[in-house]
Short mmCIF file of C-alpha atoms in Angstrom, two decimals:
data_model
loop_
_atom_site.label_atom_id
_atom_site.label_comp_id
_atom_site.label_asym_id
_atom_site.label_seq_id
_atom_site.Cartn_x
_atom_site.Cartn_y
_atom_site.Cartn_z
CA MET A 1 -5.95 -6.32 -19.10
CA ASN A 2 -8.61 -7.79 -16.82
CA GLY A 3 -10.64 -4.97 -15.29
CA ARG A 4 -11.98 -7.16 -12.52
CA ARG A 5 -8.52 -8.09 -11.37
CA GLN A 6 -7.47 -4.46 -11.30
CA ARG A 7 -10.52 -3.56 -9.20
CA GLU A 8 -9.48 -6.31 -6.81
CA VAL A 9 -6.02 -4.74 -6.64
CA VAL A 10 -7.54 -1.39 -5.67
CA SER A 11 -9.77 -3.04 -3.08
CA ALA A 12 -6.75 -4.89 -1.61
CA LEU A 13 -4.86 -1.62 -1.47
CA GLU A 14 -7.78 0.11 0.31
CA ARG A 15 -8.05 -2.74 2.87
CA ALA A 16 -4.27 -2.68 3.45
CA LEU A 17 -4.17 1.03 4.00
CA ARG A 18 -7.22 1.10 6.29
CA GLY A 19 -5.76 -1.80 8.27
CA GLY A 20 -2.33 -0.19 8.48
CA ALA A 21 -3.84 3.01 9.74
CA THR A 22 -5.40 1.12 12.65
CA GLY A 23 -2.23 -0.78 13.43
CA ASP A 24 -3.09 -3.97 11.59
CA LEU A 25 0.28 -4.72 10.01
CA GLY A 26 -1.01 -8.06 8.76
CA ALA A 27 -3.41 -6.13 6.52
CA LEU A 28 -0.43 -4.37 4.97
CA GLU A 29 1.35 -7.68 4.46
CA GLN A 30 -1.73 -9.39 3.00
CA GLY A 31 -2.27 -6.43 0.71
CA ALA A 32 1.26 -6.78 -0.59
CA VAL A 33 0.68 -10.48 -1.35
CA THR A 34 -2.63 -9.93 -3.06
CA ILE A 35 -1.49 -6.99 -5.13
CA ARG A 36 1.70 -8.79 -6.18
CA ARG A 37 -0.46 -11.68 -7.44
CA LEU A 38 -3.18 -9.69 -9.24
CA ASN A 39 -1.67 -6.40 -10.45
CA GLN A 40 -1.43 -5.79 -14.17
CA LEU A 41 -0.53 -2.09 -14.17
CA PRO A 42 3.11 -1.04 -14.41
CA ALA A 43 2.26 2.05 -12.39
CA TYR A 44 1.45 -0.16 -9.36
CA SER A 45 4.43 -2.47 -9.69
CA GLU A 46 6.15 -0.90 -6.65
CA VAL A 47 3.09 -1.03 -4.39
CA PRO A 48 3.64 -4.57 -3.01
CA ASP A 49 7.19 -3.83 -2.01
CA LEU A 50 6.27 -0.52 -0.51
CA LEU A 51 3.51 -2.08 1.61
CA ALA A 52 5.81 -4.89 2.72
CA THR A 53 8.52 -2.34 3.68
CA ILE A 54 6.06 -0.30 5.73
CA ALA A 55 4.79 -3.38 7.54
CA LEU A 56 8.24 -4.80 8.23
CA THR A 57 9.66 -1.48 9.43
CA LEU A 58 6.74 -0.92 11.85
CA LYS A 59 6.70 -4.57 12.99
CA THR A 60 10.41 -4.69 13.84
CA GLY A 61 10.59 -1.20 15.28
CA ALA A 62 13.28 -0.29 12.77
CA ASP A 63 14.03 3.33 11.90
CA VAL A 64 10.57 4.85 11.24
CA ARG A 65 12.08 7.10 8.59
CA THR A 66 12.12 4.06 6.32
CA ALA A 67 8.35 3.71 6.76
CA TYR A 68 7.91 7.45 6.11
CA GLN A 69 9.96 7.21 2.91
CA ALA A 70 7.94 4.22 1.71
CA ILE A 71 4.64 5.97 2.48
CA GLY A 72 5.86 9.07 0.67
CA ARG A 73 6.75 7.01 -2.36
CA LEU A 74 3.41 5.20 -2.18
CA ARG A 75 1.71 8.59 -2.16
CA GLU A 76 3.64 9.55 -5.33
CA VAL A 77 2.65 6.26 -6.99
CA VAL A 78 -1.10 6.68 -6.30
CA GLY A 79 -1.08 10.39 -7.11
CA ASP A 80 -4.47 12.00 -6.78
CA SER A 81 -6.36 8.77 -7.09
CA PRO A 82 -9.27 7.93 -4.73
CA VAL A 83 -6.87 5.95 -2.49
CA ALA A 84 -4.65 9.01 -1.83
CA PRO A 85 -6.55 10.03 1.34
CA LEU A 86 -6.03 6.47 2.73
CA VAL A 87 -2.27 6.85 2.16
CA ASP A 88 -2.41 10.18 3.95
CA GLY A 89 -4.31 8.51 6.81
CA LEU A 90 -1.64 5.86 7.10
CA LEU A 91 1.00 8.55 7.33
CA ARG A 92 -0.93 10.33 10.09
CA ALA A 93 -1.29 7.03 11.96
CA VAL A 94 2.44 6.34 11.79
CA ASN A 95 3.24 9.77 13.23
#
């Protein structure tokens, strides 16, 4: 496993979550693309799809419960990692 690539994955996730919390849905979409390309950890394999689901749901004005579910699952995936507060911030922003 390439440690540098995984650090880039975490940085991309942080940027995506910060952007999403401020309404920048493009940041969520870009995060999904970057993480899908660089991720090497099975634990993060769902992250790109979750970010894309959140962005699409919010962009199209679809049922916001879908975004809530995806954010909840993302929170489970990241656990108590340093990015957990950013996931919580995204959830607050969506409310």
